[in-house]
Each structure stands twice: as structure tokens, then as C-alpha cells.
Coordinates of N, CA and C in Angstrom, one line a residue:
M1 N 0.8 -1.2 0.0 CA 0.0 0.0 0.0 C 0.9 1.3 0.0
F2 N 0.4 2.3 -0.5 CA 1.1 3.6 -0.7 C 1.3 4.2 0.6
L3 N 2.5 4.5 1.1 CA 2.8 5.1 2.4 C 2.4 6.5 2.5
M4 N 2.4 7.3 1.4 CA 2.1 8.7 1.5 C 0.5 9.0 1.3
E5 N -0.2 7.9 1.3 CA -1.6 8.0 0.9 C -2.4 9.1 1.7
T6 N -2.0 9.3 3.0 CA -2.8 10.3 3.7 C -2.4 11.7 3.3
K7 N -1.3 11.9 2.6 CA -1.0 13.2 2.1 C -1.5 13.6 0.7
L8 N -2.1 12.6 0.1 CA -2.8 12.8 -1.2 C -4.2 13.0 -1.0
D9 N -4.7 14.1 -1.7 CA -6.2 14.3 -1.6 C -6.8 13.6 -2.9
Y10 N -8.1 13.7 -3.0 CA -8.8 13.0 -4.1 C -8.4 13.6 -5.4
L11 N -8.2 14.9 -5.5 CA -7.8 15.6 -6.7 C -6.4 15.2 -7.1
D12 N -5.5 15.0 -6.2 CA -4.2 14.5 -6.6 C -4.3 13.1 -7.2
I13 N -5.2 12.2 -6.7 CA -5.3 10.9 -7.2 C -5.9 11.0 -8.6
L14 N -6.9 11.9 -8.8 CA -7.5 12.1 -10.1 C -6.5 12.6 -11.1
I15 N -5.6 13.4 -10.7 CA -4.5 14.0 -11.5 C -3.6 12.9 -12.0
L16 N -3.2 12.0 -11.0 CA -2.4 10.9 -11.4 C -3.0 9.9 -12.3
S17 N -4.3 9.6 -12.1 CA -5.0 8.8 -13.0 C -5.1 9.4 -14.4
S18 N -5.4 10.6 -14.5 CA -5.5 11.2 -15.9 C -4.1 11.3 -16.5
L19 N -3.1 11.6 -15.7 CA -1.8 11.6 -16.3 C -1.3 10.3 -16.9
V20 N -1.6 9.2 -16.2 CA -1.3 7.9 -16.7 C -2.1 7.7 -18.0
R21 N -3.4 8.0 -18.1 CA -4.2 7.8 -19.2 C -3.8 8.7 -20.4
N22 N -3.6 10.0 -20.1 CA -3.5 11.0 -21.1 C -2.1 11.4 -21.4
G23 N -1.3 11.6 -20.4 CA 0.1 12.1 -20.6 C 0.3 13.6 -20.8
S24 N -0.7 14.2 -21.4 CA -0.6 15.6 -21.7 C -1.1 16.5 -20.5
R25 N -0.4 17.4 -20.0 CA -0.9 18.3 -18.9 C -2.1 19.1 -19.3
K26 N -2.2 19.5 -20.6 CA -3.3 20.3 -21.0 C -4.6 19.4 -20.9
V27 N -4.5 18.2 -21.4 CA -5.6 17.3 -21.4 C -6.0 16.9 -20.0
V28 N -5.0 16.7 -19.1 CA -5.2 16.4 -17.7 C -6.0 17.5 -17.0
A29 N -5.6 18.8 -17.2 CA -6.2 19.9 -16.6 C -7.7 19.9 -17.1
N30 N -8.0 19.7 -18.3 CA -9.3 19.7 -18.9 C -10.2 18.5 -18.3
D31 N -9.5 17.4 -18.3 CA -10.1 16.1 -17.8 C -10.6 16.3 -16.3
V32 N -9.7 16.9 -15.5 CA -10.0 17.0 -14.1 C -10.8 18.3 -13.8
G33 N -10.8 19.2 -14.7 CA -11.7 20.4 -14.5 C -11.0 21.5 -13.7
I34 N -9.6 21.6 -13.9 CA -8.9 22.6 -13.1 C -8.1 23.5 -14.1
S35 N -7.6 24.6 -13.7 CA -6.7 25.4 -14.6 C -5.3 24.8 -14.7
E36 N -4.6 25.2 -15.7 CA -3.2 24.6 -15.9 C -2.3 25.1 -14.7
R37 N -2.6 26.3 -14.2 CA -1.8 26.8 -13.1 C -2.0 26.0 -11.9
T38 N -3.3 25.6 -11.6 CA -3.6 24.8 -10.4 C -3.0 23.4 -10.6
L39 N -3.0 22.9 -11.8 CA -2.4 21.6 -12.1 C -0.9 21.6 -11.8
R40 N -0.2 22.7 -12.3 CA 1.2 22.8 -12.0 C 1.5 22.7 -10.5
R41 N 0.6 23.4 -9.7 CA 0.9 23.4 -8.2 C 0.7 22.0 -7.7
H42 N -0.3 21.3 -8.1 CA -0.5 19.9 -7.7 C 0.6 18.9 -8.1
I43 N 1.1 19.1 -9.4 CA 2.1 18.4 -9.9 C 3.5 18.6 -9.1
K44 N 3.7 19.8 -8.8 CA 4.9 20.1 -7.9 C 4.9 19.4 -6.6
K45 N 3.7 19.4 -6.0 CA 3.5 18.7 -4.7 C 3.7 17.2 -4.9
L46 N 3.2 16.6 -6.0 CA 3.3 15.2 -6.3 C 4.8 14.9 -6.5
Y47 N 5.5 15.7 -7.2 CA 6.9 15.5 -7.5 C 7.7 15.3 -6.2
T48 N 7.3 16.2 -5.1 CA 8.0 16.1 -3.9 C 7.6 14.9 -3.1
L49 N 6.3 14.6 -3.1 CA 5.8 13.4 -2.3 C 6.4 12.1 -2.9
L50 N 6.5 12.0 -4.2 CA 6.9 10.8 -4.9 C 8.4 10.7 -5.2
N51 N 9.0 11.9 -4.9 CA 10.5 12.0 -5.2 C 10.8 11.7 -6.6
V52 N 10.2 12.5 -7.5 CA 10.5 12.4 -9.0 C 10.7 13.7 -9.6
Q53 N 11.3 13.8 -10.8 CA 11.6 15.1 -11.4 C 10.8 15.3 -12.7
N54 N 10.1 14.4 -13.2 CA 9.3 14.7 -14.5 C 8.0 13.9 -14.5
D55 N 7.2 14.1 -15.4 CA 5.8 13.6 -15.5 C 5.8 12.1 -15.8
I56 N 6.7 11.6 -16.6 CA 6.8 10.2 -16.9 C 7.2 9.4 -15.6
K57 N 8.2 9.9 -14.9 CA 8.5 9.3 -13.6 C 7.4 9.3 -12.6
L58 N 6.7 10.5 -12.6 CA 5.5 10.6 -11.7 C 4.5 9.5 -12.0
A59 N 4.1 9.3 -13.3 CA 3.2 8.3 -13.6 C 3.6 7.0 -13.3
L60 N 4.9 6.6 -13.5 CA 5.5 5.3 -13.2 C 5.5 5.1 -11.6
A61 N 5.8 6.2 -10.9 CA 5.8 6.1 -9.5 C 4.4 5.8 -8.9
A62 N 3.4 6.4 -9.5 CA 2.0 6.3 -9.1 C 1.6 4.8 -9.4
I63 N 2.0 4.3 -10.5 CA 1.7 2.9 -10.8 C 2.4 1.9 -9.8
N64 N 3.7 2.1 -9.6 CA 4.5 1.3 -8.7 C 4.1 1.4 -7.3
A65 N 3.5 2.6 -6.8 CA 3.0 2.7 -5.5 C 1.6 2.1 -5.3
G66 N 1.0 1.7 -6.4 CA -0.3 1.1 -6.2 C -1.5 2.1 -6.1
I67 N -1.2 3.3 -6.6 CA -2.2 4.4 -6.6 C -3.1 4.2 -7.7
V68 N -2.6 3.9 -8.9 CA -3.3 3.7 -10.1 C -2.7 2.5 -10.8
D69 N -3.5 1.8 -11.7 CA -2.9 0.8 -12.5 C -2.4 1.4 -13.8
S70 N -1.8 0.6 -14.7 CA -1.1 1.1 -15.9 C -2.1 1.6 -16.9
Y71 N -3.5 1.5 -16.7 CA -4.4 2.0 -17.6 C -5.1 3.3 -16.9
G72 N -4.6 3.7 -15.7 CA -5.0 4.9 -15.1 C -6.2 4.7 -14.2
N73 N -6.6 3.4 -14.0 CA -7.7 3.1 -13.0 C -7.2 3.3 -11.6
I74 N -8.0 4.0 -10.8 CA -7.6 4.3 -9.4 C -7.7 3.0 -8.6
L75 N -6.7 2.7 -7.8 CA -6.6 1.4 -7.0 C -6.8 1.7 -5.5
T76 N -6.6 2.9 -5.0 CA -6.7 3.2 -3.6 C -8.1 3.6 -3.2

């Protein structure tokens, strides 16, 4: 189970799910219904929590941590 789970809110999990499915920040922002600026703030938080430096590693870390599967389905 993901150790940082308590520090992730539902929006963070939706962002990770959409990022795995879509890959594009613009599509993720539209999919989740937030501005690109808000998305950048959440992505920065997620980079820190998952100790990664880019979106691809963020998506892989989310999959490896059991937050989402490789199709973007939420597991937690």
C-alpha cells in the first residue's frame, strides 16, 4: 500500500489517474476540470511526495506505488 496515501487528496489521485491515461498536462487539466496553473501546483506537490523530477517518472511512481494501474484506473 502507498505510504504517502494520507498526504494525497482525491484531486491528486484524479490527476495521477488522468496523467497515466493521457500524458498531456493540458488534457489532464481539462479532464480534471482545473486550470493549468492549479495543475502545476499539484504536480509540484506530487513530485516532492513521490520524489521524482518529471511527469513520466511521476506516472510510473504512481503505478509502482499502487495508486493507479497502468491504464489509469484508481486502485486506492
